[in-house]
């Protein structure tokens, strides 16, 4: 039995992940490029990196038991039951500057991060 939670408002709460409108537009554009409307953006926390934990963001068509699903317009963000506690209240944004391009995660649960910013603890 899969438990799913669906939220349609992009406001940060202590129990959800937030995708900014800029990030949601980028995800929607990437999905349109792929020609797929059956994919969700999966955000996971995995062991690794120099600080102990690292983020993984990828498109996924699977549904796993215990997934939390949050909708931002046509974009769905999915977290697995092990990653959800690490990501509650986190905000995913997309930056496109001369210095950096890509998705960023502002996570209030992270106690520290490495110099490269790819991992946290």
Tab-separated table of N, CA, C and O in Angstrom:
chain	number	residue	atom	x	y	z
A	1	UNK	N	0.832	-1.172	0.000
A	1	UNK	CA	0.000	0.000	0.000
A	1	UNK	C	0.880	1.240	0.000
A	1	UNK	O	1.692	1.431	0.876
A	2	UNK	N	0.715	2.068	-0.966
A	2	UNK	CA	1.523	3.278	-1.117
A	2	UNK	C	0.815	4.455	-0.459
A	2	UNK	O	-0.363	4.674	-0.666
A	3	UNK	N	1.564	5.178	0.362
A	3	UNK	CA	0.999	6.389	0.950
A	3	UNK	C	1.561	7.582	0.211
A	3	UNK	O	2.757	7.738	0.090
A	4	UNK	N	0.680	8.399	-0.312
A	4	UNK	CA	1.109	9.559	-1.088
A	4	UNK	C	0.503	10.815	-0.495
A	4	UNK	O	-0.641	10.817	-0.052
A	5	UNK	N	1.265	11.863	-0.493
A	5	UNK	CA	0.789	13.169	-0.075
A	5	UNK	C	0.943	14.103	-1.260
A	5	UNK	O	2.001	14.145	-1.858
A	6	UNK	N	-0.107	14.818	-1.598
A	6	UNK	CA	-0.029	15.748	-2.719
A	6	UNK	C	-0.331	17.149	-2.232
A	6	UNK	O	-1.315	17.375	-1.556
A	7	UNK	N	0.548	18.062	-2.576
A	7	UNK	CA	0.397	19.459	-2.228
A	7	UNK	C	0.517	20.273	-3.501
A	7	UNK	O	1.337	19.970	-4.338
A	8	UNK	N	-0.291	21.318	-3.635
A	8	UNK	CA	-0.214	22.104	-4.862
A	8	UNK	C	0.302	23.513	-4.638
A	8	UNK	O	0.445	24.266	-5.575
A	9	UNK	N	0.576	23.893	-3.406
A	9	UNK	CA	1.074	25.237	-3.156
A	9	UNK	C	2.561	25.212	-2.899
A	9	UNK	O	3.042	24.398	-2.117
A	10	UNK	N	3.333	26.081	-3.558
A	10	UNK	CA	4.785	26.077	-3.402
A	10	UNK	C	5.264	26.891	-2.201
A	10	UNK	O	6.144	27.707	-2.301
A	11	UNK	N	4.648	26.671	-1.046
A	11	UNK	CA	5.054	27.390	0.151
A	11	UNK	C	5.747	26.418	1.089
A	11	UNK	O	5.276	25.301	1.298
A	12	UNK	N	6.848	26.851	1.684
A	12	UNK	CA	7.622	25.991	2.570
A	12	UNK	C	6.848	25.696	3.836
A	12	UNK	O	6.264	26.571	4.439
A	13	UNK	N	6.832	24.439	4.192
A	13	UNK	CA	6.323	24.019	5.486
A	13	UNK	C	7.341	23.060	6.054
A	13	UNK	O	8.239	22.591	5.360
A	14	UNK	N	7.202	22.728	7.292
A	14	UNK	CA	8.152	21.828	7.931
A	14	UNK	C	7.996	20.405	7.432
A	14	UNK	O	8.846	19.567	7.685
A	15	UNK	N	6.924	20.118	6.717
A	15	UNK	CA	6.676	18.746	6.297
A	15	UNK	C	6.732	18.550	4.788
A	15	UNK	O	6.358	17.499	4.292
A	16	UNK	N	7.178	19.554	4.055
A	16	UNK	CA	7.195	19.389	2.604
A	16	UNK	C	8.463	19.964	1.997
A	16	UNK	O	9.187	20.725	2.619
A	17	UNK	N	8.673	19.565	0.770
A	17	UNK	CA	9.768	20.110	-0.026
A	17	UNK	C	9.160	21.186	-0.924
A	17	UNK	O	7.981	21.117	-1.262
A	18	UNK	N	9.942	22.190	-1.281
A	18	UNK	CA	9.437	23.294	-2.104
A	18	UNK	C	10.258	23.381	-3.383
A	18	UNK	O	11.482	23.284	-3.358
A	19	UNK	N	9.577	23.564	-4.488
A	19	UNK	CA	10.200	23.798	-5.783
A	19	UNK	C	9.832	25.214	-6.189
A	19	UNK	O	8.648	25.537	-6.302
A	20	UNK	N	10.830	26.090	-6.355
A	20	UNK	CA	10.523	27.470	-6.749
A	20	UNK	C	9.903	27.479	-8.138
A	20	UNK	O	10.029	26.510	-8.897
A	21	UNK	N	9.264	28.588	-8.485
A	21	UNK	CA	8.643	28.679	-9.804
A	21	UNK	C	9.685	28.598	-10.915
A	21	UNK	O	9.440	28.002	-11.965
A	22	UNK	N	10.880	29.148	-10.686
A	22	UNK	CA	11.957	29.070	-11.684
A	22	UNK	C	12.379	27.612	-11.875
A	22	UNK	O	12.546	27.138	-13.005
A	23	UNK	N	12.543	26.885	-10.772
A	23	UNK	CA	12.930	25.478	-10.861
A	23	UNK	C	11.825	24.654	-11.506
A	23	UNK	O	12.104	23.766	-12.328
A	24	UNK	N	10.571	24.926	-11.161
A	24	UNK	CA	9.453	24.190	-11.753
A	24	UNK	C	9.395	24.409	-13.266
A	24	UNK	O	9.159	23.465	-14.027
A	25	UNK	N	9.641	25.648	-13.711
A	25	UNK	CA	9.666	25.936	-15.150
A	25	UNK	C	10.792	25.167	-15.835
A	25	UNK	O	10.617	24.645	-16.939
A	26	UNK	N	11.961	25.094	-15.198
A	26	UNK	CA	13.097	24.381	-15.782
A	26	UNK	C	12.798	22.891	-15.876
A	26	UNK	O	13.076	22.251	-16.891
A	27	UNK	N	12.232	22.318	-14.809
A	27	UNK	CA	11.880	20.898	-14.823
A	27	UNK	C	10.855	20.632	-15.919
A	27	UNK	O	10.986	19.669	-16.691
A	28	UNK	N	9.830	21.479	-16.018
A	28	UNK	CA	8.802	21.307	-17.061
A	28	UNK	C	9.415	21.388	-18.451
A	28	UNK	O	9.066	20.604	-19.345
A	29	UNK	N	10.372	22.296	-18.641
A	29	UNK	CA	11.034	22.428	-19.946
A	29	UNK	C	11.858	21.184	-20.258
A	29	UNK	O	11.861	20.707	-21.404
A	30	UNK	N	12.557	20.663	-19.271
A	30	UNK	CA	13.353	19.446	-19.473
A	30	UNK	C	12.457	18.253	-19.798
A	30	UNK	O	12.792	17.429	-20.657
A	31	UNK	N	11.322	18.152	-19.113
A	31	UNK	CA	10.383	17.062	-19.395
A	31	UNK	C	9.792	17.205	-20.792
A	31	UNK	O	9.629	16.211	-21.504
A	32	UNK	N	9.504	18.428	-21.206
A	32	UNK	CA	8.981	18.663	-22.561
A	32	UNK	C	10.020	18.270	-23.601
A	32	UNK	O	9.685	17.696	-24.643
A	33	UNK	N	11.288	18.570	-23.311
A	33	UNK	CA	12.380	18.175	-24.207
A	33	UNK	C	12.444	16.665	-24.361
A	33	UNK	O	12.715	16.147	-25.441
A	34	UNK	N	12.214	15.956	-23.264
A	34	UNK	CA	12.227	14.490	-23.284
A	34	UNK	C	10.981	13.932	-23.958
A	34	UNK	O	10.959	12.765	-24.334
A	35	UNK	N	9.926	14.759	-24.065
A	35	UNK	CA	8.683	14.293	-24.660
A	35	UNK	C	7.948	13.318	-23.758
A	35	UNK	O	7.215	12.458	-24.233
A	36	UNK	N	8.155	13.456	-22.433
A	36	UNK	CA	7.538	12.526	-21.486
A	36	UNK	C	6.704	13.303	-20.481
A	36	UNK	O	7.147	14.291	-19.924
A	37	UNK	N	5.502	12.832	-20.245
A	37	UNK	CA	4.676	13.450	-19.214
A	37	UNK	C	4.417	12.484	-18.065
A	37	UNK	O	3.626	12.766	-17.174
A	38	UNK	N	5.103	11.334	-18.094
A	38	UNK	CA	4.926	10.330	-17.048
A	38	UNK	C	6.060	10.339	-16.025
A	38	UNK	O	6.118	9.487	-15.155
A	39	UNK	N	6.966	11.313	-16.118
A	39	UNK	CA	8.116	11.360	-15.229
A	39	UNK	C	7.925	12.385	-14.112
A	39	UNK	O	7.290	13.409	-14.309
A	40	UNK	N	8.502	12.073	-12.970
A	40	UNK	CA	8.535	12.988	-11.834
A	40	UNK	C	9.984	13.309	-11.532
A	40	UNK	O	10.894	12.559	-11.891
A	41	UNK	N	10.205	14.426	-10.848
A	41	UNK	CA	11.538	14.754	-10.373
A	41	UNK	C	11.706	14.074	-9.026
A	41	UNK	O	11.015	14.405	-8.069
A	42	UNK	N	12.591	13.090	-8.970
A	42	UNK	CA	12.853	12.396	-7.710
A	42	UNK	C	14.049	13.059	-7.043
A	42	UNK	O	15.088	13.262	-7.657
A	43	UNK	N	13.875	13.406	-5.775
A	43	UNK	CA	14.934	13.995	-4.968
A	43	UNK	C	15.216	13.004	-3.851
A	43	UNK	O	14.319	12.634	-3.088
A	44	UNK	N	16.469	12.565	-3.768
A	44	UNK	CA	16.835	11.564	-2.777
A	44	UNK	C	18.089	11.999	-2.032
A	44	UNK	O	18.885	12.799	-2.534
A	45	UNK	N	18.235	11.482	-0.851
A	45	UNK	CA	19.430	11.685	-0.046
A	45	UNK	C	20.118	10.330	0.047
A	45	UNK	O	19.500	9.335	0.417
A	46	UNK	N	21.399	10.298	-0.328
A	46	UNK	CA	22.169	9.057	-0.337
A	46	UNK	C	23.437	9.237	0.487
A	46	UNK	O	23.981	10.337	0.549
A	47	UNK	N	23.935	8.159	1.085
A	47	UNK	CA	25.242	8.259	1.759
A	47	UNK	C	26.320	8.582	0.733
A	47	UNK	O	26.264	8.101	-0.403
A	48	UNK	N	27.269	9.412	1.113
A	48	UNK	CA	28.374	9.731	0.214
A	48	UNK	C	28.794	11.174	0.330
A	48	UNK	O	28.266	11.937	1.135
A	49	UNK	N	29.745	11.546	-0.479
A	49	UNK	CA	30.268	12.901	-0.451
A	49	UNK	C	31.190	13.089	0.740
A	49	UNK	O	31.279	12.253	1.624
A	50	UNK	N	31.852	14.205	0.787
A	50	UNK	CA	32.835	14.435	1.848
A	50	UNK	C	32.205	14.820	3.183
A	50	UNK	O	32.878	14.809	4.200
A	51	UNK	N	30.904	15.135	3.201
A	51	UNK	CA	30.247	15.473	4.465
A	51	UNK	C	29.333	14.369	4.976
A	51	UNK	O	28.717	14.511	6.012
A	52	UNK	N	29.201	13.284	4.232
A	52	UNK	CA	28.416	12.147	4.702
A	52	UNK	C	27.167	11.837	3.911
A	52	UNK	O	26.801	10.694	3.738
A	53	UNK	N	26.465	12.866	3.428
A	53	UNK	CA	25.245	12.666	2.660
A	53	UNK	C	25.287	13.548	1.420
A	53	UNK	O	25.866	14.620	1.435
A	54	UNK	N	24.660	13.067	0.350
A	54	UNK	CA	24.608	13.869	-0.869
A	54	UNK	C	23.223	13.761	-1.488
A	54	UNK	O	22.492	12.804	-1.256
A	55	UNK	N	22.884	14.786	-2.250
A	55	UNK	CA	21.589	14.827	-2.913
A	55	UNK	C	21.677	14.147	-4.278
A	55	UNK	O	22.698	14.217	-4.945
A	56	UNK	N	20.570	13.534	-4.678
A	56	UNK	CA	20.426	13.032	-6.036
A	56	UNK	C	19.114	13.580	-6.588
A	56	UNK	O	18.077	13.484	-5.932
A	57	UNK	N	19.167	14.171	-7.760
A	57	UNK	CA	17.982	14.642	-8.463
A	57	UNK	C	17.968	13.960	-9.815
A	57	UNK	O	18.953	14.029	-10.556
A	58	UNK	N	16.862	13.298	-10.126
A	58	UNK	CA	16.758	12.639	-11.419
A	58	UNK	C	15.291	12.411	-11.755
A	58	UNK	O	14.431	12.453	-10.876
A	59	UNK	N	15.028	12.194	-13.040
A	59	UNK	CA	13.667	11.909	-13.481
A	59	UNK	C	13.389	10.432	-13.277
A	59	UNK	O	14.241	9.590	-13.526
A	60	UNK	N	12.174	10.139	-12.816
A	60	UNK	CA	11.823	8.769	-12.467
A	60	UNK	C	10.366	8.519	-12.828
A	60	UNK	O	9.525	9.399	-12.656
A	61	UNK	N	10.095	7.325	-13.324
A	61	UNK	CA	8.719	6.960	-13.622
A	61	UNK	C	8.191	5.920	-12.633
A	61	UNK	O	7.080	5.445	-12.767
A	62	UNK	N	8.996	5.602	-11.625
A	62	UNK	CA	8.589	4.595	-10.634
A	62	UNK	C	7.811	5.232	-9.485
A	62	UNK	O	7.983	6.401	-9.175
A	63	UNK	N	7.011	4.407	-8.854
A	63	UNK	CA	6.316	4.787	-7.628
A	63	UNK	C	6.670	3.726	-6.595
A	63	UNK	O	6.431	2.543	-6.817
A	64	UNK	N	7.271	4.165	-5.493
A	64	UNK	CA	7.678	3.229	-4.459
A	64	UNK	C	6.815	3.384	-3.217
A	64	UNK	O	6.285	4.474	-2.954
A	65	UNK	N	6.682	2.322	-2.478
A	65	UNK	CA	5.908	2.340	-1.252
A	65	UNK	C	6.467	3.390	-0.294
A	65	UNK	O	7.666	3.417	-0.033
A	66	UNK	N	5.633	4.263	0.191
A	66	UNK	CA	6.059	5.287	1.133
A	66	UNK	C	6.511	6.582	0.497
A	66	UNK	O	6.923	7.504	1.201
A	67	UNK	N	6.448	6.691	-0.837
A	67	UNK	CA	6.830	7.930	-1.514
A	67	UNK	C	5.944	9.089	-1.070
A	67	UNK	O	4.753	8.921	-0.812
A	68	UNK	N	6.548	10.268	-1.002
A	68	UNK	CA	5.805	11.498	-0.798
A	68	UNK	C	5.837	12.253	-2.115
A	68	UNK	O	6.910	12.484	-2.677
A	69	UNK	N	4.675	12.607	-2.623
A	69	UNK	CA	4.558	13.295	-3.906
A	69	UNK	C	4.016	14.698	-3.651
A	69	UNK	O	2.990	14.862	-3.000
A	70	UNK	N	4.718	15.697	-4.169
A	70	UNK	CA	4.285	17.085	-4.054
A	70	UNK	C	4.185	17.649	-5.459
A	70	UNK	O	5.125	17.548	-6.233
A	71	UNK	N	3.037	18.232	-5.791
A	71	UNK	CA	2.811	18.768	-7.131
A	71	UNK	C	3.000	20.275	-7.146
A	71	UNK	O	2.551	20.979	-6.245
A	72	UNK	N	3.690	20.748	-8.185
A	72	UNK	CA	3.895	22.169	-8.436
A	72	UNK	C	3.452	22.416	-9.869
A	72	UNK	O	4.243	22.264	-10.798
A	73	UNK	N	2.183	22.730	-10.049
A	73	UNK	CA	1.631	22.832	-11.397
A	73	UNK	C	1.632	21.447	-12.028
A	73	UNK	O	1.104	20.501	-11.450
A	74	UNK	N	2.272	21.325	-13.187
A	74	UNK	CA	2.335	20.032	-13.869
A	74	UNK	C	3.515	19.187	-13.423
A	74	UNK	O	3.637	18.029	-13.812
A	75	UNK	N	4.381	19.745	-12.591
A	75	UNK	CA	5.596	19.055	-12.152
A	75	UNK	C	5.345	18.366	-10.814
A	75	UNK	O	4.815	18.975	-9.885
A	76	UNK	N	5.740	17.097	-10.745
A	76	UNK	CA	5.638	16.358	-9.487
A	76	UNK	C	7.039	16.110	-8.939
A	76	UNK	O	7.931	15.685	-9.669
A	77	UNK	N	7.210	16.391	-7.644
A	77	UNK	CA	8.462	16.112	-6.955
A	77	UNK	C	8.195	14.942	-6.015
A	77	UNK	O	7.243	14.966	-5.234
A	78	UNK	N	9.041	13.920	-6.112
A	78	UNK	CA	8.865	12.705	-5.330
A	78	UNK	C	10.074	12.494	-4.426
A	78	UNK	O	11.215	12.655	-4.868
A	79	UNK	N	9.807	12.146	-3.161
A	79	UNK	CA	10.877	11.761	-2.243
A	79	UNK	C	10.510	10.414	-1.638
A	79	UNK	O	9.333	10.140	-1.366
A	80	UNK	N	11.513	9.571	-1.438
A	80	UNK	CA	11.265	8.273	-0.831
A	80	UNK	C	11.154	8.425	0.682
A	80	UNK	O	11.527	9.446	1.249
A	81	UNK	N	10.638	7.386	1.347
A	81	UNK	CA	10.362	7.504	2.779
A	81	UNK	C	11.621	7.665	3.624
A	81	UNK	O	11.558	8.238	4.707
A	82	UNK	N	12.778	7.237	3.149
A	82	UNK	CA	14.014	7.417	3.898
A	82	UNK	C	14.577	8.826	3.722
A	82	UNK	O	15.200	9.367	4.625
A	83	UNK	N	14.354	9.442	2.562
A	83	UNK	CA	14.888	10.777	2.271
A	83	UNK	C	13.996	11.895	2.794
A	83	UNK	O	14.482	12.987	3.106
A	84	UNK	N	12.706	11.653	2.890
A	84	UNK	CA	11.761	12.704	3.258
A	84	UNK	C	12.137	13.443	4.545
A	84	UNK	O	12.123	14.676	4.558
A	85	UNK	N	12.510	12.755	5.630
A	85	UNK	CA	12.861	13.512	6.846
A	85	UNK	C	14.041	14.458	6.664
A	85	UNK	O	14.088	15.519	7.293
A	86	UNK	N	14.985	14.112	5.794
A	86	UNK	CA	16.141	14.978	5.527
A	86	UNK	C	15.769	16.193	4.685
A	86	UNK	O	16.495	17.179	4.652
A	87	UNK	N	14.645	16.099	3.953
A	87	UNK	CA	14.288	17.133	2.977
A	87	UNK	C	13.102	17.999	3.388
A	87	UNK	O	12.721	18.898	2.644
A	88	UNK	N	12.531	17.771	4.566
A	88	UNK	CA	11.389	18.566	5.010
A	88	UNK	C	11.791	20.023	5.161
A	88	UNK	O	12.761	20.338	5.845
A	89	UNK	N	11.069	20.897	4.460
A	89	UNK	CA	11.353	22.323	4.512
A	89	UNK	C	12.423	22.781	3.542
A	89	UNK	O	12.726	23.968	3.467
A	90	UNK	N	13.016	21.869	2.776
A	90	UNK	CA	14.065	22.224	1.814
A	90	UNK	C	13.449	22.901	0.584
A	90	UNK	O	12.336	22.576	0.175
A	91	UNK	N	14.189	23.839	0.018
A	91	UNK	CA	13.749	24.557	-1.182
A	91	UNK	C	14.704	24.255	-2.331
A	91	UNK	O	15.910	24.422	-2.195
A	92	UNK	N	14.146	23.811	-3.452
A	92	UNK	CA	14.931	23.548	-4.655
A	92	UNK	C	14.728	24.719	-5.607
A	92	UNK	O	13.597	25.093	-5.904
A	93	UNK	N	15.831	25.275	-6.063
A	93	UNK	CA	15.786	26.406	-6.983
A	93	UNK	C	16.657	26.067	-8.191
A	93	UNK	O	17.428	25.101	-8.167
A	94	UNK	N	16.552	26.860	-9.234
A	94	UNK	CA	17.417	26.725	-10.400
A	94	UNK	C	18.100	28.056	-10.626
A	94	UNK	O	17.435	29.088	-10.704
A	95	UNK	N	19.437	28.031	-10.693
A	95	UNK	CA	20.192	29.263	-10.931
A	95	UNK	C	20.875	29.169	-12.286
A	95	UNK	O	21.290	28.101	-12.724
A	96	UNK	N	20.967	30.295	-12.941
A	96	UNK	CA	21.622	30.374	-14.240
A	96	UNK	C	22.395	31.690	-14.281
A	96	UNK	O	21.865	32.715	-14.685
A	97	UNK	N	23.626	31.635	-13.787
A	97	UNK	CA	24.475	32.819	-13.750
A	97	UNK	C	25.769	32.520	-14.490
A	97	UNK	O	26.019	31.391	-14.905
A	98	UNK	N	26.620	33.504	-14.600
A	98	UNK	CA	27.901	33.309	-15.258
A	98	UNK	C	28.790	32.344	-14.458
A	98	UNK	O	29.638	31.664	-15.009
A	99	UNK	N	28.567	32.292	-13.141
A	99	UNK	CA	29.383	31.435	-12.292
A	99	UNK	C	28.834	30.027	-12.121
A	99	UNK	O	29.580	29.091	-11.906
A	100	UNK	N	27.515	29.874	-12.196
A	100	UNK	CA	26.925	28.576	-11.904
A	100	UNK	C	25.615	28.403	-12.641
A	100	UNK	O	24.845	29.343	-12.782
A	101	UNK	N	25.381	27.186	-13.105
A	101	UNK	CA	24.093	26.843	-13.679
A	101	UNK	C	23.683	25.491	-13.128
A	101	UNK	O	24.461	24.543	-13.142
A	102	UNK	N	22.476	25.425	-12.620
A	102	UNK	CA	21.977	24.153	-12.139
A	102	UNK	C	21.015	24.320	-10.982
A	102	UNK	O	20.689	25.427	-10.559
A	103	UNK	N	20.578	23.178	-10.487
A	103	UNK	CA	19.649	23.158	-9.368
A	103	UNK	C	20.411	23.320	-8.063
A	103	UNK	O	21.506	22.779	-7.901
A	104	UNK	N	19.833	24.078	-7.145
A	104	UNK	CA	20.410	24.255	-5.826
A	104	UNK	C	19.376	23.824	-4.794
A	104	UNK	O	18.162	23.887	-5.042
A	105	UNK	N	19.861	23.365	-3.647
A	105	UNK	CA	18.969	22.957	-2.576
A	105	UNK	C	19.344	23.719	-1.316
A	105	UNK	O	20.488	23.643	-0.853
A	106	UNK	N	18.397	24.467	-0.790
A	106	UNK	CA	18.565	25.161	0.480
A	106	UNK	C	17.830	24.314	1.513
A	106	UNK	O	16.604	24.252	1.522
A	107	UNK	N	18.596	23.633	2.358
A	107	UNK	CA	18.031	22.662	3.279
A	107	UNK	C	18.253	23.095	4.721
A	107	UNK	O	19.379	23.083	5.208
A	108	UNK	N	17.184	23.455	5.439
A	108	UNK	CA	17.340	23.863	6.833
A	108	UNK	C	17.760	22.712	7.746
A	108	UNK	O	18.185	22.947	8.873
A	109	UNK	N	17.658	21.475	7.277
A	109	UNK	CA	18.044	20.313	8.075
A	109	UNK	C	19.537	20.041	8.031
A	109	UNK	O	20.050	19.278	8.847
A	110	UNK	N	20.241	20.625	7.075
A	110	UNK	CA	21.682	20.392	6.939
A	110	UNK	C	22.414	21.152	8.042
A	110	UNK	O	22.275	22.360	8.169
A	111	UNK	N	23.191	20.432	8.820
A	111	UNK	CA	23.961	21.059	9.890
A	111	UNK	C	25.260	21.653	9.366
A	111	UNK	O	25.820	22.547	9.962
A	112	UNK	N	25.728	21.153	8.254
A	112	UNK	CA	26.942	21.656	7.632
A	112	UNK	C	27.072	21.070	6.253
A	112	UNK	O	26.388	20.115	5.899
A	113	UNK	N	27.960	21.648	5.454
A	113	UNK	CA	28.193	21.132	4.108
A	113	UNK	C	29.669	21.246	3.780
A	113	UNK	O	30.416	21.937	4.458
A	114	UNK	N	30.054	20.580	2.713
A	114	UNK	CA	31.449	20.622	2.307
A	114	UNK	C	31.714	21.894	1.494
A	114	UNK	O	30.802	22.589	1.094
A	115	UNK	N	32.964	22.148	1.215
A	115	UNK	CA	33.343	23.354	0.466
A	115	UNK	C	32.765	23.348	-0.951
A	115	UNK	O	32.399	24.388	-1.477
A	116	UNK	N	32.642	22.164	-1.555
A	116	UNK	CA	32.126	22.103	-2.920
A	116	UNK	C	30.604	22.218	-2.960
A	116	UNK	O	30.021	22.461	-4.005
A	117	UNK	N	29.938	22.051	-1.809
A	117	UNK	CA	28.505	22.199	-1.743
A	117	UNK	C	27.714	21.013	-2.253
A	117	UNK	O	26.501	21.076	-2.356
A	118	UNK	N	28.385	19.912	-2.564
A	118	UNK	CA	27.698	18.744	-3.100
A	118	UNK	C	27.220	17.774	-2.037
A	118	UNK	O	26.475	16.862	-2.328
A	119	UNK	N	27.682	17.935	-0.802
A	119	UNK	CA	27.241	17.034	0.250
A	119	UNK	C	27.001	17.799	1.536
A	119	UNK	O	27.400	18.954	1.681
A	120	UNK	N	26.299	17.146	2.469
A	120	UNK	CA	25.944	17.805	3.726
A	120	UNK	C	25.890	16.772	4.838
A	120	UNK	O	26.002	15.587	4.624
A	121	UNK	N	25.751	17.283	6.055
A	121	UNK	CA	25.539	16.386	7.201
A	121	UNK	C	24.487	16.976	8.105
A	121	UNK	O	24.013	18.057	7.931
